[in-house]
Short mmCIF file of C-alpha atoms in Angstrom, two decimals:
data_model
loop_
_atom_site.label_atom_id
_atom_site.label_comp_id
_atom_site.label_asym_id
_atom_site.label_seq_id
_atom_site.Cartn_x
_atom_site.Cartn_y
_atom_site.Cartn_z
CA MET A 98 0.00 0.00 0.00
CA SER A 99 1.66 3.20 -1.15
CA PRO A 100 1.65 6.25 1.14
CA SER A 101 -0.76 9.07 0.36
CA PRO A 102 0.84 11.88 -1.69
CA GLU A 103 -0.87 14.32 0.68
CA LEU A 104 0.95 12.93 3.72
CA PRO A 105 4.22 14.87 3.24
CA LEU A 106 2.24 18.10 2.81
CA LEU A 107 0.27 17.38 6.00
CA ARG A 108 3.55 16.93 7.85
CA TRP A 109 4.68 20.35 6.64
CA ARG A 110 1.33 21.80 7.75
CA ILE A 111 1.72 20.27 11.21
CA LEU A 112 5.27 21.59 11.49
CA ALA A 113 4.10 25.08 10.45
CA VAL A 114 1.29 25.28 13.02
CA LEU A 115 3.55 23.91 15.76
CA LEU A 116 6.05 26.67 14.94
CA ALA A 117 3.17 29.17 14.99
CA GLY A 118 2.17 27.94 18.45
CA LEU A 119 5.75 28.24 19.68
CA CYS A 120 5.92 31.79 18.30
CA TRP A 121 2.74 32.67 20.16
CA ALA A 122 4.10 31.23 23.40
CA ALA A 123 7.48 32.88 22.85
CA SER A 124 5.90 36.33 22.52
CA VAL A 125 4.58 36.36 26.12
CA PRO A 126 6.14 35.49 29.50
CA PRO A 127 7.85 33.31 30.56
CA VAL A 128 9.83 33.65 27.28
CA ASP A 129 8.68 37.24 26.79
CA GLY A 130 10.03 37.58 23.26
CA GLY A 131 7.74 40.50 22.45
CA LEU A 132 6.20 41.61 19.17
CA PHE A 133 8.53 39.89 16.67
CA PRO A 134 7.50 36.26 17.39
CA ALA A 135 3.88 37.41 17.75
CA VAL A 136 3.94 38.75 14.19
CA LEU A 137 5.83 35.73 12.92
CA LEU A 138 3.13 33.29 14.04
CA PHE A 139 0.79 34.48 11.25
CA PRO A 140 2.91 33.47 8.23
CA PHE A 141 3.39 30.04 9.83
CA VAL A 142 -0.25 29.48 10.70
CA LEU A 143 -1.48 30.71 7.29
CA PHE A 144 0.97 28.40 5.51
CA GLY A 145 -0.35 25.51 7.59
CA LEU A 146 -4.04 26.27 7.04
CA GLU A 147 -4.18 27.40 3.40
CA GLY A 148 -5.61 24.59 1.27
CA SER A 149 -6.30 22.29 4.23
CA SER A 150 -9.45 20.17 4.52
CA TRP A 151 -11.90 20.76 7.34
CA LYS A 152 -10.60 17.68 9.18
CA GLU A 153 -7.05 18.91 8.83
CA GLY A 154 -8.21 22.37 9.97
CA LEU A 155 -9.59 20.87 13.19
CA LEU A 156 -6.35 19.02 13.88
CA LEU A 157 -4.09 21.92 12.96
CA GLY A 158 -6.09 24.44 14.98
CA PHE A 159 -6.00 22.21 18.06
CA LEU A 160 -2.26 21.61 17.75
CA PHE A 161 -1.62 25.33 17.30
CA ALA A 162 -3.74 26.26 20.32
CA CYS A 163 -2.35 23.64 22.69
CA THR A 164 1.25 24.42 21.73
CA GLY A 165 0.80 28.12 22.41
CA LEU A 166 -1.35 27.81 25.52
CA ALA A 167 0.59 25.01 27.23
CA LEU A 168 3.73 27.15 27.55
CA GLY A 169 2.16 30.63 27.66
CA CYS A 170 -0.26 29.53 30.42
CA PHE A 171 2.14 27.19 32.22
CA TRP A 172 1.52 29.17 35.40
CA VAL A 173 -2.01 27.72 35.65
CA TYR A 174 -0.34 24.69 37.23
CA ASN A 175 0.96 26.88 40.06
CA VAL A 176 -2.48 28.41 40.57
CA PHE A 177 -4.81 25.44 40.10
CA GLY A 178 -2.53 22.39 40.27
CA PHE A 179 -2.70 19.63 37.68
CA ILE A 180 -6.36 20.39 36.96
CA GLY A 181 -5.17 23.65 35.40
CA PHE A 182 -3.84 21.76 32.38
CA LEU A 183 -7.29 20.27 31.84
CA LEU A 184 -8.49 23.83 31.16
CA ILE A 185 -6.16 24.21 28.16
CA PRO A 186 -8.19 22.02 25.74
CA ILE A 187 -11.31 23.97 26.74
CA VAL A 188 -9.70 27.34 26.08
CA ALA A 189 -8.18 25.89 22.88
CA ILE A 190 -11.66 25.76 21.34
CA ASN A 191 -11.36 29.46 20.53
CA GLN A 192 -8.22 28.96 18.43
CA VAL A 193 -9.78 25.94 16.71
CA MET A 194 -12.58 28.31 15.68
CA PHE A 195 -9.93 30.68 14.33
CA ALA A 196 -8.35 27.88 12.30
CA MET A 197 -11.66 26.72 10.84
CA GLY A 198 -12.71 30.25 9.90
CA THR A 199 -9.28 31.10 8.48
CA ARG A 200 -9.20 28.10 6.13
CA LEU A 201 -12.53 29.33 4.73
CA LEU A 202 -11.30 32.88 4.25
CA LEU A 203 -8.10 31.69 2.57
CA GLN A 204 -10.10 29.86 -0.09
CA GLN A 205 -11.10 33.25 -1.49
CA LYS A 206 -8.84 34.83 -4.10
CA GLN A 207 -9.38 38.47 -3.20
CA CYS A 208 -6.54 40.40 -1.60
CA LYS A 209 -8.88 41.46 1.18
CA ARG A 210 -8.80 37.92 2.60
CA PHE A 211 -5.67 38.84 4.59
CA LEU A 212 -7.47 41.83 6.07
CA GLN A 213 -10.34 39.50 6.95
CA VAL A 214 -8.01 36.99 8.62
CA ALA A 215 -6.52 39.74 10.82
CA CYS A 216 -10.02 40.87 11.74
CA TRP A 217 -11.03 37.26 12.47
CA TRP A 218 -8.05 36.73 14.81
CA THR A 219 -8.90 39.98 16.62
CA ALA A 220 -12.52 38.90 16.98
CA ILE A 221 -11.52 35.53 18.46
CA GLU A 222 -8.98 37.17 20.78
CA PHE A 223 -11.53 39.71 21.99
CA PHE A 224 -14.11 36.99 22.66
CA ARG A 225 -11.57 34.73 24.41
CA SER A 226 -10.24 37.61 26.52
CA GLU A 227 -13.40 39.50 27.44
CA TRP A 228 -16.61 37.53 26.88
CA ALA A 229 -15.85 33.80 27.04
CA PRO A 230 -16.91 31.86 30.18
CA LEU A 231 -13.26 31.13 31.07
CA SER A 232 -11.92 34.43 29.74
CA ASN A 233 -8.19 35.11 30.07
CA ALA A 234 -6.54 38.24 28.69
CA THR A 235 -2.88 37.54 29.49
CA MET A 236 -1.95 36.23 26.00
CA THR A 237 -3.13 39.03 23.73
CA ILE A 238 -0.99 39.84 20.70
CA GLY A 239 -1.52 43.54 21.41
CA GLY A 240 0.03 42.99 24.84
CA THR A 241 3.35 42.08 23.23
CA VAL A 242 3.81 45.57 21.72
CA PRO A 243 6.78 47.22 23.45
CA ASN A 244 6.75 50.56 25.20
CA GLY A 245 7.25 53.55 22.95
CA PHE A 246 5.50 54.99 19.91
CA LEU A 247 4.09 51.65 18.70
CA LEU A 248 2.11 51.35 21.95
CA GLN A 249 0.50 54.81 21.77
CA PRO A 250 -2.30 54.02 19.25
CA ALA A 251 -3.90 52.04 22.09
CA ARG A 252 -5.15 55.47 23.21
CA TYR A 253 -7.54 55.27 20.25
CA ILE A 254 -8.11 51.58 19.50
CA GLY A 255 -6.99 49.76 22.66
CA VAL A 256 -5.18 46.47 23.01
CA TYR A 257 -7.41 44.76 20.43
CA GLY A 258 -6.65 47.45 17.89
CA LEU A 259 -2.94 46.78 18.42
CA THR A 260 -3.67 43.08 18.00
CA PHE A 261 -5.34 43.83 14.66
CA LEU A 262 -2.37 45.88 13.42
CA ALA A 263 0.15 43.20 14.43
CA ALA A 264 -1.97 40.42 12.91
CA LEU A 265 -2.43 42.38 9.68
CA PHE A 266 1.31 42.99 9.44
CA GLY A 267 1.96 39.26 9.87
CA CYS A 268 -0.68 38.36 7.28
CA LEU A 269 0.83 40.83 4.81
CA LEU A 270 4.22 39.18 5.28
CA TYR A 271 2.62 35.90 4.24
CA ARG A 272 1.13 37.71 1.25
CA ILE A 273 4.67 38.23 -0.05
CA TYR A 274 5.10 34.45 -0.12
CA ALA A 275 1.64 34.06 -1.71
CA TYR A 276 2.64 36.47 -4.50
CA HIS A 277 5.81 34.48 -5.11
CA LYS A 278 3.85 31.20 -5.24
CA GLU A 279 1.42 32.71 -7.77
CA GLY A 280 4.28 33.89 -10.00
CA LYS A 281 3.75 37.58 -9.16
CA SER A 282 6.37 40.07 -8.04
CA PRO A 283 6.98 39.76 -4.26
CA ALA A 284 8.31 43.35 -4.29
CA LYS A 285 4.81 44.66 -4.99
CA ALA A 286 3.43 42.73 -2.02
CA ALA A 287 6.23 44.06 0.22
CA ILE A 288 4.93 47.61 -0.22
CA PHE A 289 1.85 46.95 1.91
CA PRO A 290 3.51 45.83 5.20
CA LEU A 291 5.95 48.70 4.77
CA LEU A 292 3.10 51.22 4.43
CA LEU A 293 1.34 49.68 7.43
CA ILE A 294 4.33 50.00 9.75
CA ILE A 295 4.90 53.59 8.57
CA CYS A 296 1.29 54.57 9.29
CA TRP A 297 1.32 52.73 12.63
CA SER A 298 4.54 54.49 13.67
CA ALA A 299 3.27 57.88 12.52
CA CYS A 300 0.07 57.49 14.55
CA GLY A 301 2.11 56.73 17.65
CA LEU A 302 4.61 59.54 17.11
CA LEU A 303 1.87 62.11 16.47
CA THR A 304 -0.18 61.18 19.56
CA PRO A 305 -0.75 64.42 21.50
CA PRO A 306 0.94 64.80 24.89
CA ILE A 307 -0.96 63.99 28.07
CA GLU A 308 -2.43 67.00 29.84
CA GLU A 309 -0.48 68.35 32.79
CA SER A 310 -2.42 67.70 35.99
CA GLN A 311 -2.77 70.52 38.49
CA LYS A 312 -3.61 68.10 41.29
CA SER A 313 -2.11 64.86 42.54
CA ILE A 314 -2.23 62.62 45.58
CA SER A 315 0.67 61.01 47.40
CA CYS A 316 0.28 57.34 48.28
CA LEU A 317 2.13 54.84 50.44
CA ALA A 318 1.83 51.40 48.83
CA VAL A 319 2.22 48.62 51.40
CA GLN A 320 3.07 45.13 50.18
CA GLY A 321 2.63 41.97 52.27
CA GLU A 322 1.25 38.47 51.83
CA ARG A 323 -1.12 36.87 54.39
CA VAL A 324 0.10 39.00 57.28
CA PRO A 325 -2.01 40.04 60.31
CA VAL A 326 -3.54 43.50 60.27
CA ASP A 327 -1.10 44.58 62.99
CA ASN A 328 1.77 43.84 60.57
CA TYR A 329 0.18 46.05 57.91
CA ILE A 330 -0.16 48.85 60.45
CA LYS A 331 3.42 48.35 61.63
CA THR A 332 4.81 48.35 58.06
CA SER A 333 2.68 51.38 57.19
CA GLU A 334 3.92 53.35 60.18
CA ALA A 335 7.53 52.46 59.37
CA GLY A 336 6.94 53.62 55.78
CA LEU A 337 5.36 56.87 56.93
CA LYS A 338 8.31 57.49 59.19
CA GLU A 339 10.73 56.88 56.32
CA HIS A 340 8.86 58.66 53.49
CA GLY A 341 6.99 61.37 55.37
CA LYS A 342 3.40 62.55 55.06
CA VAL A 343 1.13 61.02 52.41
CA ASP A 344 -2.55 61.39 51.51
CA VAL A 345 -3.45 57.72 51.09
CA VAL A 346 -2.16 54.42 52.43
CA VAL A 347 -2.98 51.46 50.19
CA TRP A 348 -3.00 47.82 51.30
CA PRO A 349 -3.40 44.85 48.91
CA GLU A 350 -6.42 42.74 48.01
CA TRP A 351 -7.51 40.48 50.89
CA ALA A 352 -5.46 42.51 53.37
CA LEU A 353 -8.13 41.68 55.96
CA ARG A 354 -8.66 38.02 55.15
CA GLY A 355 -11.44 35.78 56.45
CA ILE A 356 -13.64 38.43 58.10
CA PHE A 357 -16.33 40.94 57.26
CA ILE A 358 -15.07 44.39 58.29
CA GLU A 359 -18.63 45.68 58.61
CA ASP A 360 -19.25 43.15 61.42
CA GLU A 361 -15.98 43.83 63.26
CA GLN A 362 -16.44 46.96 65.36
CA ALA A 363 -13.18 46.51 67.27
CA LEU A 364 -11.21 46.20 64.03
CA GLN A 365 -12.91 49.26 62.56
CA GLU A 366 -11.88 51.20 65.65
CA LYS A 367 -8.28 50.00 65.31
CA LEU A 368 -8.15 51.13 61.67
CA ALA A 369 -9.86 54.42 62.57
CA ALA A 370 -7.23 55.06 65.25
CA PHE A 371 -4.48 54.47 62.66
CA VAL A 372 -5.90 56.87 60.03
CA LYS A 373 -6.71 59.57 62.61
CA LYS A 374 -3.21 59.36 64.07
CA HIS A 375 -1.52 59.86 60.70
CA LYS A 376 -4.28 61.90 58.98
CA VAL A 377 -4.42 59.60 55.98
CA PHE A 378 -7.05 57.85 53.88
CA LEU A 379 -6.84 54.04 53.87
CA VAL A 380 -7.63 51.73 50.92
CA PHE A 381 -7.73 48.03 51.83
CA GLY A 382 -9.04 44.72 50.53
CA ASN A 383 -11.70 42.75 52.39
CA LYS A 384 -15.11 41.27 51.58
CA ARG A 385 -18.75 42.15 52.09
CA LYS A 386 -21.87 40.04 52.18
CA ASP A 387 -24.03 39.55 49.10
CA PRO A 388 -27.70 39.83 50.15
CA THR A 389 -28.54 37.04 47.66
CA GLY A 390 -25.94 34.70 49.19
CA GLY A 391 -22.18 34.41 49.29
CA PHE A 392 -19.94 37.47 49.30
CA PHE A 393 -18.26 40.10 47.14
CA ASN A 394 -14.49 40.50 46.97
CA THR A 395 -14.32 44.17 47.99
CA VAL A 396 -12.01 47.14 48.39
CA PHE A 397 -13.01 49.70 51.06
CA VAL A 398 -11.99 53.32 51.40
CA MET A 399 -11.75 54.85 54.89
CA ASP A 400 -11.25 58.59 55.26
CA SER A 401 -8.90 60.33 57.67
CA GLN A 402 -11.69 60.54 60.28
CA GLY A 403 -12.17 56.78 60.39
CA LYS A 404 -15.39 56.71 58.33
CA LEU A 405 -15.94 54.09 55.62
CA LEU A 406 -16.58 56.32 52.61
CA GLY A 407 -17.42 53.67 50.07
CA HIS A 408 -16.36 50.45 48.43
CA ALA A 409 -15.90 48.76 45.06
CA CYS A 410 -16.56 45.08 44.35
CA LYS A 411 -14.66 42.79 42.00
CA SER A 412 -16.20 42.48 38.54
CA ARG A 413 -14.25 39.40 37.42
CA PRO A 414 -13.60 36.93 40.25
CA VAL A 415 -10.99 34.29 39.38
CA PRO A 416 -12.77 31.04 38.45
CA PHE A 417 -12.49 28.05 40.82
CA LEU A 418 -10.71 30.00 43.59
CA GLY A 419 -13.68 30.97 45.79
CA ASP A 420 -13.11 34.60 44.84
CA GLY A 421 -16.67 35.79 45.52
CA ASN A 422 -19.61 36.80 43.35
CA PRO A 423 -19.15 39.12 40.34
CA THR A 424 -20.62 42.60 40.35
CA ALA A 425 -22.28 43.90 37.22
CA ASN A 426 -21.28 47.57 37.55
CA PRO A 427 -17.80 48.66 38.69
CA ASP A 428 -18.09 51.44 41.28
CA THR A 429 -15.87 54.45 41.80
CA VAL A 430 -15.43 56.09 45.19
CA THR A 431 -15.61 59.87 45.47
CA THR A 432 -13.40 61.34 48.20
CA GLY A 433 -12.24 64.77 49.21
CA LEU A 434 -8.99 63.97 47.40
CA GLY A 435 -10.54 62.96 44.08
CA VAL A 436 -12.46 60.13 42.43
CA PHE A 437 -10.81 56.71 42.79
CA GLY A 438 -11.31 53.88 40.31
CA LEU A 439 -10.74 50.61 42.15
CA PRO A 440 -10.44 47.57 39.88
CA ILE A 441 -9.40 44.58 41.96
CA CYS A 442 -6.56 42.28 40.88
CA TYR A 443 -7.92 40.13 38.00
CA ASP A 444 -10.20 43.00 36.93
CA ALA A 445 -7.16 44.87 35.63
CA ASP A 446 -6.49 42.14 33.04
CA PHE A 447 -9.68 43.11 31.23
CA SER A 448 -9.77 46.27 29.16
CA THR A 449 -13.57 46.53 29.24
CA VAL A 450 -13.64 46.43 33.06
CA VAL A 451 -10.99 49.09 33.62
CA ILE A 452 -12.42 51.59 31.14
CA GLY A 453 -15.74 51.15 32.96
CA HIS A 454 -14.18 52.80 36.02
CA VAL A 455 -12.85 55.70 33.96
CA SER A 456 -16.14 56.20 32.13
CA ARG A 457 -17.71 56.60 35.58
CA GLY A 458 -15.37 59.46 36.40
CA ALA A 459 -12.27 57.86 37.94
CA GLN A 460 -9.36 60.33 37.97
CA CYS A 461 -6.78 57.70 38.92
CA LEU A 462 -6.79 53.91 39.24
CA ILE A 463 -5.75 52.09 42.42
CA ILE A 464 -5.57 48.32 41.98
CA PRO A 465 -5.18 46.19 45.14
CA THR A 466 -3.90 42.80 43.99
CA CYS A 467 -3.21 39.33 45.38
CA ASP A 468 -0.67 37.33 43.37
CA ASN A 469 0.53 34.62 45.73
CA ARG A 470 4.29 34.23 45.95
CA HIS A 471 4.24 30.52 45.08
CA TRP A 472 2.60 31.27 41.71
CA GLY A 473 5.99 32.31 40.43
CA TRP A 474 7.58 35.56 39.27
CA PHE A 475 6.87 34.96 35.59
CA GLN A 476 3.14 34.87 36.22
CA HIS A 477 3.45 38.09 38.24
CA MET A 478 5.30 39.79 35.40
CA GLN A 479 2.88 38.51 32.78
CA ARG A 480 0.06 40.32 34.53
CA VAL A 481 1.88 43.50 35.47
CA ARG A 482 2.79 44.00 31.79
CA LEU A 483 -0.91 44.41 31.03
CA LEU A 484 -0.98 47.60 33.11
CA ARG A 485 1.02 49.40 30.40
CA LEU A 486 -1.96 48.93 28.09
CA ARG A 487 -4.51 49.95 30.71
CA GLY A 488 -2.55 53.16 31.31
CA VAL A 489 -2.47 54.11 27.62
CA GLU A 490 -6.08 53.05 26.97
CA THR A 491 -7.48 55.08 29.85
CA GLY A 492 -5.00 57.98 29.99
CA ARG A 493 -4.75 57.47 33.77
CA TYR A 494 -1.98 56.96 36.29
CA ILE A 495 -2.29 53.50 37.84
CA LEU A 496 -1.07 52.29 41.23
CA ARG A 497 -0.95 48.51 41.60
CA VAL A 498 -0.36 47.22 45.15
CA ASN A 499 0.35 43.50 45.22
CA THR A 500 0.75 41.06 48.10
CA SER A 501 4.10 39.75 46.87
CA GLY A 502 5.24 42.07 44.10
CA PRO A 503 5.74 43.76 41.91
CA SER A 504 3.87 46.79 43.19
CA VAL A 505 4.25 49.63 40.73
CA VAL A 506 2.96 52.88 39.27
CA VAL A 507 2.28 53.02 35.53
CA GLY A 508 1.78 56.30 33.68
CA PRO A 509 -0.64 57.16 30.85
CA LYS A 510 2.11 56.58 28.28
CA GLY A 511 2.53 53.01 29.54
CA ARG A 512 5.86 53.60 31.28
CA TYR A 513 6.70 52.20 34.70
CA ARG A 514 7.42 54.82 37.33
CA GLU A 515 7.90 54.27 41.06
CA GLY A 516 7.73 50.68 42.22
CA TYR A 517 8.69 47.95 44.65
CA TRP A 518 9.99 45.10 42.51
CA LYS A 519 10.86 42.65 45.27
CA GLY A 520 8.67 39.74 46.38
CA ASP A 521 8.87 40.32 50.13
CA GLU A 522 7.11 42.62 52.58
CA GLY A 523 7.80 46.33 52.07
CA CYS A 524 6.46 49.66 50.87
CA PHE A 525 7.17 52.65 48.64
CA LYS A 526 5.86 56.17 48.16
CA ALA A 527 4.15 57.13 44.90
CA GLN A 528 2.68 60.27 43.40
CA LEU A 529 -0.56 59.89 41.42
CA PRO A 530 -1.60 62.88 39.28
CA LEU A 531 -5.39 63.14 38.90
CA LEU A 532 -6.63 63.45 35.32
CA LYS A 533 -10.12 64.14 33.99
CA ASP A 534 -9.99 63.94 30.19
CA LYS A 535 -11.24 60.69 28.68
CA THR A 536 -9.28 59.09 25.88
CA PRO A 537 -10.93 58.31 22.53
CA TYR A 538 -10.73 54.62 23.48
CA VAL A 539 -12.79 55.16 26.65
CA GLN A 540 -15.36 57.19 24.72
CA TYR A 541 -15.86 55.06 21.61
CA GLY A 542 -12.68 53.12 20.74
CA TRP A 543 -13.73 50.21 22.98
CA LEU A 544 -16.15 49.27 20.18
CA PHE A 545 -13.22 48.05 18.05
CA GLY A 546 -13.30 44.52 19.47
CA PRO A 547 -17.08 44.00 19.18
CA LEU A 548 -16.98 45.54 15.69
CA CYS A 549 -14.35 43.02 14.61
CA MET A 550 -16.60 40.24 15.92
CA PHE A 551 -19.59 41.54 13.95
CA ILE A 552 -17.62 42.00 10.72
CA SER A 553 -15.92 38.62 11.07
CA LEU A 554 -19.17 36.74 11.57
CA LEU A 555 -20.42 38.30 8.34
CA THR A 556 -17.26 37.57 6.34
CA VAL A 557 -16.80 34.00 7.56
CA SER A 558 -20.46 33.10 7.05
CA SER A 559 -20.33 34.74 3.60
CA ALA A 560 -17.23 32.72 2.69
CA LEU A 561 -18.96 29.53 3.83
CA ARG A 562 -22.05 30.26 1.74
CA ARG A 563 -19.91 31.07 -1.32
CA ILE A 564 -17.97 27.81 -1.02
CA ARG A 565 -21.13 25.77 -0.63
CA ALA A 566 -22.70 27.52 -3.66
CA ASN A 567 -19.65 26.73 -5.80
CA LYS A 568 -19.88 23.06 -4.87
#
């Protein structure tokens, strides 16, 4: 029995999608290779999928997804144990959908098919990151864009707009090969990626400067993992002695673990005595009861007179970790110092959640976080990198206070400022300018992701109908 002539080609397809998956994984921590491997994945995956059957598309899409996710999400083992790896095939369904849709789009002969593939990837990424039941936004292609002028268009189109630009650039690189295969001049095809990178760079370089704030608040960020409240007070007082007067002291998520502060009068009095003594506001993580059952993961704000001014509840609790019930509407807290947006930990991974705080008037973003030390430093860095995007998208200064580092301030240009980059207990002083203007992304640019989904559903379904009609 002679081997199928299609078998060698299938082997090349498998090799191409495996390389694409490795490029995807290499672009994010722990490898953290950045934008170059992220762009490179598209020529590989398009080579693997073009001309494939639907059965091959299923196989290739699954191999691509599992290769990328297994390394890029290796930290799920530290968080969930072995069961974390069982989540990978479930999350892989999204990339299988990408593969199946892409093979349909590539069967068209129009040049616009590469534009449609980039839009389709962006649609899948947006759905996987923001709307899917097990959403995870740590492996976005837009998140691999380095600091500098290439990052600045996120002010208009957000992380998913950057994803679209990077995907389109990668698809246009494959178009050069497609021109060569069709006997056309590759030089003509090379013009398009060159024009794209010029326009992308020009948009970033011409982004207007951020307004100069006339008002700012000084904060003492206190880092500590699973320590008693007396330790937080002790570390805070040592920090105040070292750094001098501040307006706000910020403790991490779950700083007061295992209790309901609203039921603990003695503890409220202890905290009130601390803030009155030092004339500071206090932001701290705790929980509050949900009248319908269970609880909300919550951040409270106490003023300098010991009064609980308000709270914000977590919008996106981490699945399977007993992280509380989700809240539908992210709250801001208005104080005499300004309006605080208070996304909590995992909330900050999601673009749509963070811009919700700014659209409700937040002048700065304070993000109490709990990344356990045993999860590993790579996982910590993978998540802190996302703050660069949140800063550019919202045009706000962001203070992230983690249990075990890094705790850091990120500016509206996406650059890191003050920070405490160690994993142990400690603190640092930070200045947070208060800004009021809303970026174009907060006002209307957030529609980019949903728009890509709408357009892609039309183009993929249209391609399917056209193929069926031709048969």
